[in-house]
Tab-separated table of C-alpha atoms in Angstrom:
chain	number	residue	atom	x	y	z
A	1	MET	CA	-0.084	0.032	0.037
A	2	GLN	CA	2.879	2.305	0.789
A	3	GLU	CA	4.447	1.675	-2.533
A	4	THR	CA	1.058	2.303	-4.260
A	5	ASN	CA	0.559	5.516	-2.491
A	6	HIS	CA	4.348	6.587	-3.564
A	7	ILE	CA	3.516	5.829	-7.284
A	8	LEU	CA	0.403	7.635	-7.010
A	9	SER	CA	2.122	10.677	-5.647
A	10	LEU	CA	4.467	10.905	-8.677
A	11	PRO	CA	3.837	13.462	-11.183
A	12	SER	CA	1.212	12.272	-13.681
A	13	LEU	CA	2.791	13.723	-16.822
A	14	GLU	CA	-0.715	13.670	-18.399
A	15	GLU	CA	-1.112	17.368	-19.204
A	16	SER	CA	-0.646	18.307	-22.797
A	17	TYR	CA	2.514	20.215	-24.042
A	18	PRO	CA	1.404	22.780	-26.678
A	19	LEU	CA	3.215	22.586	-30.003
A	20	SER	CA	3.136	25.285	-32.516
A	21	GLU	CA	2.357	24.605	-36.263
A	22	GLN	CA	5.966	26.048	-36.912
A	23	GLN	CA	7.474	23.282	-34.638
A	24	ILE	CA	5.544	20.474	-36.300
A	25	ALA	CA	6.644	21.831	-39.852
A	26	SER	CA	10.227	22.063	-38.746
A	27	TYR	CA	10.222	18.503	-37.519
A	28	GLN	CA	8.624	17.112	-40.536
A	29	GLN	CA	11.108	18.944	-42.817
A	30	LYS	CA	14.316	18.272	-40.775
A	31	GLY	CA	13.619	14.996	-39.159
A	32	HIS	CA	14.648	16.243	-35.758
A	33	ILE	CA	13.618	18.939	-33.155
A	34	LEU	CA	14.473	20.236	-29.668
A	35	ILE	CA	11.521	20.455	-27.104
A	36	LYS	CA	12.448	22.720	-24.273
A	37	GLN	CA	11.149	21.477	-20.873
A	38	ALA	CA	8.967	18.471	-22.175
A	39	ALA	CA	9.146	17.705	-18.335
A	40	ASN	CA	9.896	20.359	-15.829
A	41	SER	CA	12.728	20.134	-13.182
A	42	SER	CA	10.481	18.933	-10.415
A	43	GLU	CA	8.971	16.265	-12.400
A	44	ILE	CA	12.341	14.820	-13.509
A	45	ALA	CA	13.742	15.171	-9.929
A	46	SER	CA	10.843	12.718	-8.895
A	47	TYR	CA	11.665	10.026	-11.538
A	48	GLU	CA	15.395	10.296	-12.060
A	49	PRO	CA	16.418	8.460	-8.869
A	50	MET	CA	14.152	5.632	-9.592
A	51	ILE	CA	15.375	5.266	-13.286
A	52	SER	CA	18.895	5.527	-12.033
A	53	ASP	CA	18.629	2.852	-9.406
A	54	LEU	CA	17.153	0.484	-11.949
A	55	VAL	CA	19.943	1.173	-14.369
A	56	LYS	CA	22.360	0.464	-11.750
A	57	GLU	CA	20.665	-2.829	-10.703
A	58	LEU	CA	20.388	-4.097	-14.379
A	59	ASN	CA	23.735	-2.900	-15.737
A	60	TYR	CA	25.403	-5.934	-17.444
A	61	HIS	CA	28.841	-4.281	-18.179
A	62	ASN	CA	31.566	-5.955	-16.055
A	63	LYS	CA	34.509	-4.950	-18.255
A	64	PRO	CA	36.356	-1.563	-17.665
A	65	LEU	CA	35.656	0.865	-20.536
A	66	GLU	CA	39.095	0.513	-22.365
A	67	GLU	CA	38.351	-3.282	-22.712
A	68	ARG	CA	34.978	-2.830	-24.644
A	69	ASP	CA	34.103	-2.442	-28.131
A	70	THR	CA	32.993	0.852	-29.777
A	71	TYR	CA	29.334	-0.129	-28.941
A	72	GLY	CA	30.176	-1.112	-25.371
A	73	LYS	CA	32.179	2.155	-24.870
A	74	ALA	CA	29.180	4.305	-26.082
A	75	PHE	CA	26.863	3.787	-23.144
A	76	ILE	CA	25.187	1.551	-20.659
A	77	GLN	CA	21.860	0.508	-22.508
A	78	ILE	CA	18.950	-1.041	-20.577
A	79	SER	CA	15.661	-1.556	-22.348
A	80	ASN	CA	12.023	-1.720	-21.318
A	81	LEU	CA	12.371	-0.386	-18.031
A	82	TRP	CA	8.661	0.191	-17.963
A	83	GLU	CA	8.058	-3.500	-17.576
A	84	LYS	CA	10.355	-3.640	-14.391
A	85	SER	CA	9.065	-0.769	-12.210
A	86	GLU	CA	5.457	0.635	-11.725
A	87	ALA	CA	7.088	4.051	-11.242
A	88	VAL	CA	9.134	3.981	-14.401
A	89	ARG	CA	6.088	2.723	-16.251
A	90	ARG	CA	4.271	5.860	-15.312
A	91	PHE	CA	7.034	7.865	-16.894
A	92	VAL	CA	7.500	5.848	-20.074
A	93	LEU	CA	3.799	5.510	-20.799
A	94	ALA	CA	3.062	9.221	-20.051
A	95	LYS	CA	0.459	10.649	-22.395
A	96	ARG	CA	2.202	13.986	-22.613
A	97	PHE	CA	5.332	12.688	-24.353
A	98	ALA	CA	3.211	10.241	-26.655
A	99	LYS	CA	0.975	13.177	-27.704
A	100	ILE	CA	3.985	15.257	-28.711
A	101	ALA	CA	5.267	12.187	-30.727
A	102	ALA	CA	1.943	11.802	-32.519
A	103	GLU	CA	1.529	15.508	-33.312
A	104	LEU	CA	5.140	15.759	-34.721
A	105	MET	CA	4.527	12.841	-37.056
A	106	GLY	CA	0.867	13.854	-37.913
A	107	VAL	CA	-0.657	10.645	-36.888
A	108	GLU	CA	-3.879	9.867	-34.878
A	109	GLY	CA	-2.216	7.702	-32.139
A	110	VAL	CA	1.040	6.084	-31.212
A	111	ARG	CA	2.152	2.695	-29.553
A	112	ILE	CA	5.400	2.159	-27.652
A	113	TYR	CA	8.161	0.264	-29.368
A	114	HIS	CA	10.366	0.109	-26.464
A	115	ASP	CA	12.195	2.451	-24.084
A	116	GLN	CA	15.946	2.520	-23.431
A	117	ALA	CA	17.981	4.157	-20.730
A	118	LEU	CA	21.237	5.239	-22.504
A	119	TYR	CA	23.712	6.199	-19.666
A	120	LYS	CA	27.072	7.423	-21.189
A	121	GLU	CA	29.749	6.859	-18.573
A	122	PRO	CA	32.381	9.371	-17.507
A	123	HIS	CA	35.020	9.373	-20.385
A	124	GLY	CA	32.679	7.066	-22.224
A	125	GLY	CA	33.185	6.887	-26.137
A	126	HIS	CA	31.200	8.346	-28.924
A	127	THR	CA	27.992	6.956	-30.472
A	128	PRO	CA	28.812	6.281	-34.151
A	129	TRP	CA	26.501	7.556	-36.953
A	130	HIS	CA	23.482	5.349	-37.516
A	131	GLN	CA	19.785	5.049	-38.410
A	132	ASP	CA	17.720	3.636	-35.530
A	133	GLN	CA	15.302	1.952	-38.064
A	134	ILE	CA	17.595	-0.449	-39.603
A	135	TYR	CA	16.883	-2.466	-36.435
A	136	TRP	CA	13.002	-2.367	-36.429
A	137	PRO	CA	10.868	-4.678	-38.544
A	138	LEU	CA	8.399	-1.802	-39.617
A	139	ASP	CA	8.181	-0.588	-43.167
A	140	THR	CA	7.062	3.047	-42.498
A	141	ASP	CA	8.363	6.489	-42.048
A	142	LYS	CA	6.074	6.934	-38.979
A	143	THR	CA	8.416	6.263	-36.225
A	144	ILE	CA	10.116	8.709	-33.713
A	145	THR	CA	12.471	8.688	-30.780
A	146	MET	CA	12.251	10.926	-27.715
A	147	TRP	CA	15.844	11.441	-26.170
A	148	MET	CA	15.472	13.205	-22.695
A	149	PRO	CA	18.469	13.797	-20.428
A	150	LEU	CA	17.541	13.355	-16.774
A	151	VAL	CA	20.321	15.553	-15.586
A	152	PRO	CA	21.771	18.816	-17.206
A	153	ILE	CA	24.106	18.227	-20.062
A	154	SER	CA	26.935	20.565	-20.600
A	155	GLN	CA	27.946	22.079	-23.956
A	156	GLU	CA	31.022	19.790	-24.080
A	157	VAL	CA	28.718	16.737	-24.007
A	158	GLY	CA	25.768	18.145	-25.760
A	159	SER	CA	22.770	16.734	-27.576
A	160	MET	CA	23.035	14.257	-30.389
A	161	THR	CA	24.194	15.598	-33.830
A	162	PHE	CA	21.582	15.124	-36.491
A	163	ALA	CA	21.750	15.142	-40.244
A	164	SER	CA	19.007	17.307	-41.270
A	165	GLU	CA	16.518	15.787	-43.951
A	166	SER	CA	18.290	12.541	-43.982
A	167	GLN	CA	15.005	10.989	-43.061
A	168	ARG	CA	13.964	11.641	-46.589
A	169	MET	CA	16.549	9.284	-47.905
A	170	GLY	CA	14.734	6.269	-46.127
A	171	TYR	CA	16.695	3.072	-45.668
A	172	ILE	CA	20.321	4.053	-46.542
A	173	ASN	CA	22.076	0.870	-45.787
A	174	LYS	CA	21.874	-2.182	-43.123
A	175	MET	CA	24.892	-1.355	-41.147
A	176	VAL	CA	24.678	-1.732	-37.376
A	177	ILE	CA	26.165	0.818	-34.961
A	178	SER	CA	29.983	0.305	-35.437
A	179	ASP	CA	33.164	2.034	-36.538
A	180	GLU	CA	32.304	1.015	-40.108
A	181	SER	CA	28.872	2.721	-39.911
A	182	HIS	CA	30.511	5.956	-38.525
A	183	ARG	CA	33.056	6.096	-41.293
A	184	THR	CA	30.701	5.061	-44.186
A	185	LEU	CA	27.738	7.481	-43.099
A	186	ALA	CA	30.028	10.273	-42.447
A	187	GLY	CA	31.197	10.071	-46.008
A	188	TYR	CA	27.576	9.685	-47.131
A	189	ILE	CA	26.480	12.869	-45.236
A	190	GLU	CA	29.406	14.864	-46.668
A	191	GLY	CA	28.774	13.656	-50.096
A	192	LYS	CA	25.162	14.700	-50.067
A	193	GLY	CA	25.950	17.978	-48.572
A	194	LEU	CA	23.663	17.419	-45.562
A	195	GLU	CA	23.466	20.103	-42.793
A	196	THR	CA	24.384	18.604	-39.451
A	197	LYS	CA	22.815	20.028	-36.199
A	198	SER	CA	23.735	19.775	-32.463
A	199	TYR	CA	21.466	21.393	-29.900
A	200	GLY	CA	24.305	21.923	-27.491
A	201	ALA	CA	23.755	22.079	-23.851
A	202	MET	CA	20.439	20.724	-22.469
A	203	GLU	CA	18.551	20.938	-19.148
A	204	ALA	CA	17.025	17.963	-17.487
A	205	GLY	CA	13.674	17.340	-18.985
A	206	ASP	CA	14.345	19.085	-22.456
A	207	ALA	CA	13.917	16.477	-25.185
A	208	THR	CA	15.064	15.879	-28.741
A	209	PHE	CA	12.684	14.000	-31.022
A	210	HIS	CA	13.899	12.400	-34.233
A	211	ALA	CA	12.626	10.199	-36.979
A	212	GLY	CA	13.663	6.525	-37.148
A	213	TRP	CA	15.423	7.210	-40.528
A	214	THR	CA	17.251	10.312	-39.323
A	215	LEU	CA	21.004	9.904	-39.344
A	216	HIS	CA	22.487	10.969	-35.962
A	217	SER	CA	25.720	10.453	-33.775
A	218	ALA	CA	26.670	11.576	-30.374
A	219	PRO	CA	30.202	12.752	-28.995
A	220	GLY	CA	31.850	10.891	-26.161
A	221	ASN	CA	31.746	12.063	-22.575
A	222	PRO	CA	34.724	13.947	-21.548
A	223	THR	CA	33.477	14.889	-18.219
A	224	ASP	CA	33.592	13.161	-14.748
A	225	SER	CA	29.793	12.915	-14.581
A	226	MET	CA	27.398	10.287	-16.007
A	227	ARG	CA	25.251	11.453	-18.961
A	228	LYS	CA	21.919	10.121	-17.918
A	229	VAL	CA	19.424	9.853	-20.785
A	230	MET	CA	15.996	8.203	-21.236
A	231	THR	CA	14.571	7.330	-24.509
A	232	ILE	CA	11.262	6.350	-25.704
A	233	ILE	CA	10.512	4.994	-29.248
A	234	TYR	CA	7.105	5.439	-30.682
A	235	TYR	CA	5.392	4.356	-34.047
A	236	ALA	CA	2.003	5.114	-35.565
A	237	ASP	CA	-0.991	2.909	-34.344
A	238	GLY	CA	-2.265	0.632	-36.879
A	239	LEU	CA	1.076	-0.337	-38.598
A	240	ARG	CA	1.707	-3.961	-39.597
A	241	ILE	CA	4.991	-5.788	-39.129
A	242	ALA	CA	7.281	-6.049	-42.024
A	243	GLN	CA	9.283	-9.173	-43.245
A	244	PRO	CA	12.741	-8.817	-41.654
A	245	ASP	CA	15.371	-8.328	-44.161
A	246	SER	CA	18.347	-8.613	-41.700
A	247	LYS	CA	19.586	-10.473	-38.637
A	248	ALA	CA	19.117	-7.295	-36.592
A	249	ARG	CA	15.380	-7.047	-37.689
A	250	GLU	CA	14.829	-10.750	-37.014
A	251	SER	CA	16.020	-10.390	-33.492
A	252	ASP	CA	14.057	-7.258	-32.912
A	253	LEU	CA	10.924	-9.065	-34.176
A	254	LYS	CA	11.369	-11.778	-31.539
A	255	THR	CA	12.226	-9.391	-28.736
A	256	TRP	CA	9.761	-6.548	-29.200
A	257	PHE	CA	6.922	-8.271	-31.104
A	258	PRO	CA	6.714	-11.571	-29.386
A	259	GLY	CA	4.469	-14.213	-30.913
A	260	ALA	CA	3.832	-11.919	-33.872
A	261	GLN	CA	4.449	-12.725	-37.460
A	262	PRO	CA	5.171	-10.472	-40.687
A	263	GLY	CA	1.943	-9.008	-41.779
A	264	ASP	CA	0.412	-8.967	-38.247
A	265	LEU	CA	-0.642	-5.769	-36.744
A	266	ALA	CA	2.311	-4.187	-34.634
A	267	ALA	CA	0.418	-4.455	-31.423
A	268	THR	CA	1.518	-7.043	-28.799
A	269	ALA	CA	1.247	-6.773	-25.154
A	270	LEU	CA	4.705	-5.114	-25.131
A	271	ASN	CA	3.392	-2.278	-27.451
A	272	PRO	CA	0.667	-0.520	-25.627
A	273	LEU	CA	-1.341	2.238	-27.232
A	274	VAL	CA	-0.236	5.314	-25.212
A	275	TYR	CA	-2.017	8.122	-27.085
A	276	SER	CA	-5.041	8.338	-29.356
A	277	ARG	CA	-6.510	11.542	-30.409
A	278	SER	CA	-10.034	9.974	-30.399
């Protein structure tokens, strides 16, 4: 009962965040946007300790940074925290964030694909250039990721860097996050003359939103502090699962759409409808 009361006392994150037509148009053109204070400081202060405690408990890294590969150096990555804690569930399934995602994409409703805590350790490595959606068995451009720091992020760490309008290129290649993807996609961005954009320093509760096909990377963490970020991936309600065309997508199909087959509606128990305009 005490735990239930504690959860009910957490901020609800149900109130709408008003977006302007200009913000929606900018996102749809560029494939990324910064939303200031999608959650305020007191809301983040309520949820951050619980998210961080769970990340600490579930962290699987047992090697020092210098002994890990590029992906392992990039961050501590824990997925679907919403399944493991009622408190974190309240954060991840928040209607406010889901409504922002739906309005930016111009869709009626959104489901959760999964969440990820991405904690970049002090002196952790960079995150190579990549497209998120090479992992997802969904044939659509109606996917979006919210990337929200739970602590202030200084200019030297900064937001992710995005290649503007790269989402218009769709599926560029099947390269998973690696040194090879970084080299190849950096060359692609330069060759296409795409503008790159970082939003610099961010406050806790600020959030970037980017499309599943938007190319992005992140710098290393040269500071002595943990870069604590929570991400939530959304997709439009009503989509169907695509035939996986890679091992990464086969793996994701099994993990995030359990029991479902290509052609089925992308709507398992792991993919709750978190916002619908109706």
